[in-house]
XYZ file of C-alpha atoms in Angstrom:
144
model
C 20.328 12.480 -1.072
C 19.610 8.716 -0.399
C 19.045 8.599 3.408
C 20.619 4.839 4.950
C 19.063 2.432 6.791
C 20.239 3.311 10.317
C 18.658 6.655 8.972
C 16.034 5.889 8.274
C 15.715 3.980 11.401
C 15.754 7.627 13.011
C 13.082 8.829 11.331
C 9.429 10.526 12.323
C 5.835 11.983 11.346
C 8.009 15.581 11.898
C 10.790 14.345 8.575
C 7.146 14.299 6.042
C 6.354 17.544 4.567
C 3.566 19.103 2.298
C 5.411 20.816 -0.652
C 3.261 23.253 -2.762
C 4.047 22.807 -6.282
C 4.581 25.956 -8.413
C 1.357 27.037 -10.564
C 1.480 28.985 -13.280
C -2.388 30.725 -13.935
C -3.740 31.443 -17.204
C -7.158 32.117 -18.446
C -6.748 28.777 -20.888
C -5.802 26.848 -17.393
C -3.570 26.022 -14.289
C 0.137 24.598 -15.070
C 1.897 23.174 -12.423
C 5.755 21.695 -12.582
C 7.863 19.239 -10.393
C 11.340 20.047 -11.652
C 15.016 21.697 -9.990
C 14.633 21.938 -6.774
C 11.283 21.430 -6.004
C 11.641 17.741 -4.217
C 14.668 17.056 -2.692
C 15.623 13.926 -4.896
C 15.613 13.397 -8.814
C 12.854 10.987 -9.488
C 13.858 7.215 -11.100
C 10.454 5.663 -11.101
C 6.761 7.742 -11.541
C 3.649 5.890 -11.413
C -0.205 6.233 -10.249
C -3.660 5.072 -8.682
C -6.196 5.332 -10.245
C -9.819 3.676 -10.528
C -9.064 2.261 -6.860
C -12.595 0.847 -5.423
C -14.498 2.454 -2.911
C -13.125 1.714 0.341
C -10.183 0.364 -0.777
C -6.942 1.145 0.712
C -3.464 1.076 -1.032
C 0.128 1.068 0.522
C 0.513 -0.357 3.772
C 4.106 -0.413 3.074
C 7.235 1.891 3.956
C 10.807 2.130 2.242
C 14.521 1.583 4.000
C 15.838 3.489 1.395
C 13.185 5.206 -1.198
C 11.716 8.886 -0.754
C 8.469 9.701 -2.625
C 5.975 12.376 -3.695
C 2.828 11.769 -3.642
C 0.501 14.262 -5.517
C -3.626 14.291 -6.040
C -3.697 15.099 -9.263
C -7.229 14.588 -9.739
C -10.002 14.014 -5.882
C -8.957 13.315 -3.061
C -7.525 10.742 -0.272
C -6.206 10.661 3.238
C -2.629 9.449 3.564
C -1.908 7.307 7.491
C 1.588 8.120 8.471
C 3.029 5.932 11.028
C 6.360 6.151 12.509
C 5.906 3.328 15.079
C 5.251 6.010 17.830
C 3.012 8.674 16.021
C 0.435 8.385 13.613
C -0.553 11.397 11.327
C -3.415 12.135 8.761
C -2.795 14.152 5.736
C -5.578 14.999 3.241
C -4.204 14.858 -0.509
C -7.354 17.660 -2.348
C -4.651 19.974 -4.815
C -2.835 19.109 -8.058
C -0.663 21.685 -6.454
C 0.533 20.652 -3.869
C 2.234 17.097 -2.924
C 3.310 15.036 0.086
C 6.900 14.631 0.449
C 7.482 10.879 2.569
C 10.508 9.479 3.710
C 12.401 6.855 3.883
C 10.885 5.053 7.636
C 7.597 6.197 7.521
C 4.836 3.440 7.365
C 1.530 4.740 4.557
C -1.791 3.461 4.095
C -3.545 5.421 1.276
C -7.306 5.487 1.898
C -10.502 7.463 1.062
C -10.380 7.874 -2.376
C -12.684 9.910 -3.677
C -14.318 8.853 -7.469
C -12.160 9.626 -10.157
C -9.324 10.458 -7.948
C -5.769 9.766 -9.127
C -2.593 9.617 -6.933
C 1.082 10.860 -8.997
C 3.770 9.328 -6.922
C 7.222 9.792 -7.817
C 10.158 7.772 -6.273
C 13.476 8.207 -5.352
C 14.558 5.053 -6.248
C 13.273 2.197 -9.198
C 11.241 -0.469 -7.835
C 13.800 -3.001 -5.462
C 11.214 -4.940 -3.328
C 14.393 -5.271 -1.112
C 13.503 -1.861 0.262
C 9.852 -2.597 1.042
C 8.545 -3.346 4.888
C 4.794 -5.453 3.907
C 4.254 -6.119 7.818
C 3.446 -3.662 10.287
C 4.992 -5.765 12.877
C 8.096 -6.024 11.124
C 8.483 -2.537 10.995
C 8.400 -1.680 14.288
C 10.913 -4.231 15.199
C 13.157 -2.505 12.293
C 12.223 1.735 13.764
C 13.342 -0.162 17.248
C 16.149 -2.301 16.238
């Protein structure tokens, strides 16, 4: 279920949560699957970040409507979350643990380890209108 712009103005860091992805262990290796009700939305877009140069940052935006689920498929990285008042950093480093980011939360991704891969499942296809790309505008959105 998509959140309206009004609801995304009301979200805060406590609405962001880690979700354990089911893991099937086998002597040949592990398998994790995101399906059914693993996450609270049907993914409309899948992309991944990789070969991020040392010291580089990704993200630096918020969404008005879109939900995202981030997974560290390989390596690790930090996700810095802000709701306009509070700030929290979550390190992702397990391929069977994902971070659900609800609309109305600013995110920055940094400290990518060598060889890390960040998989992102999104509730919507790309729409530039859904992005808030300046933190000052984000604070106005949350307080307006």
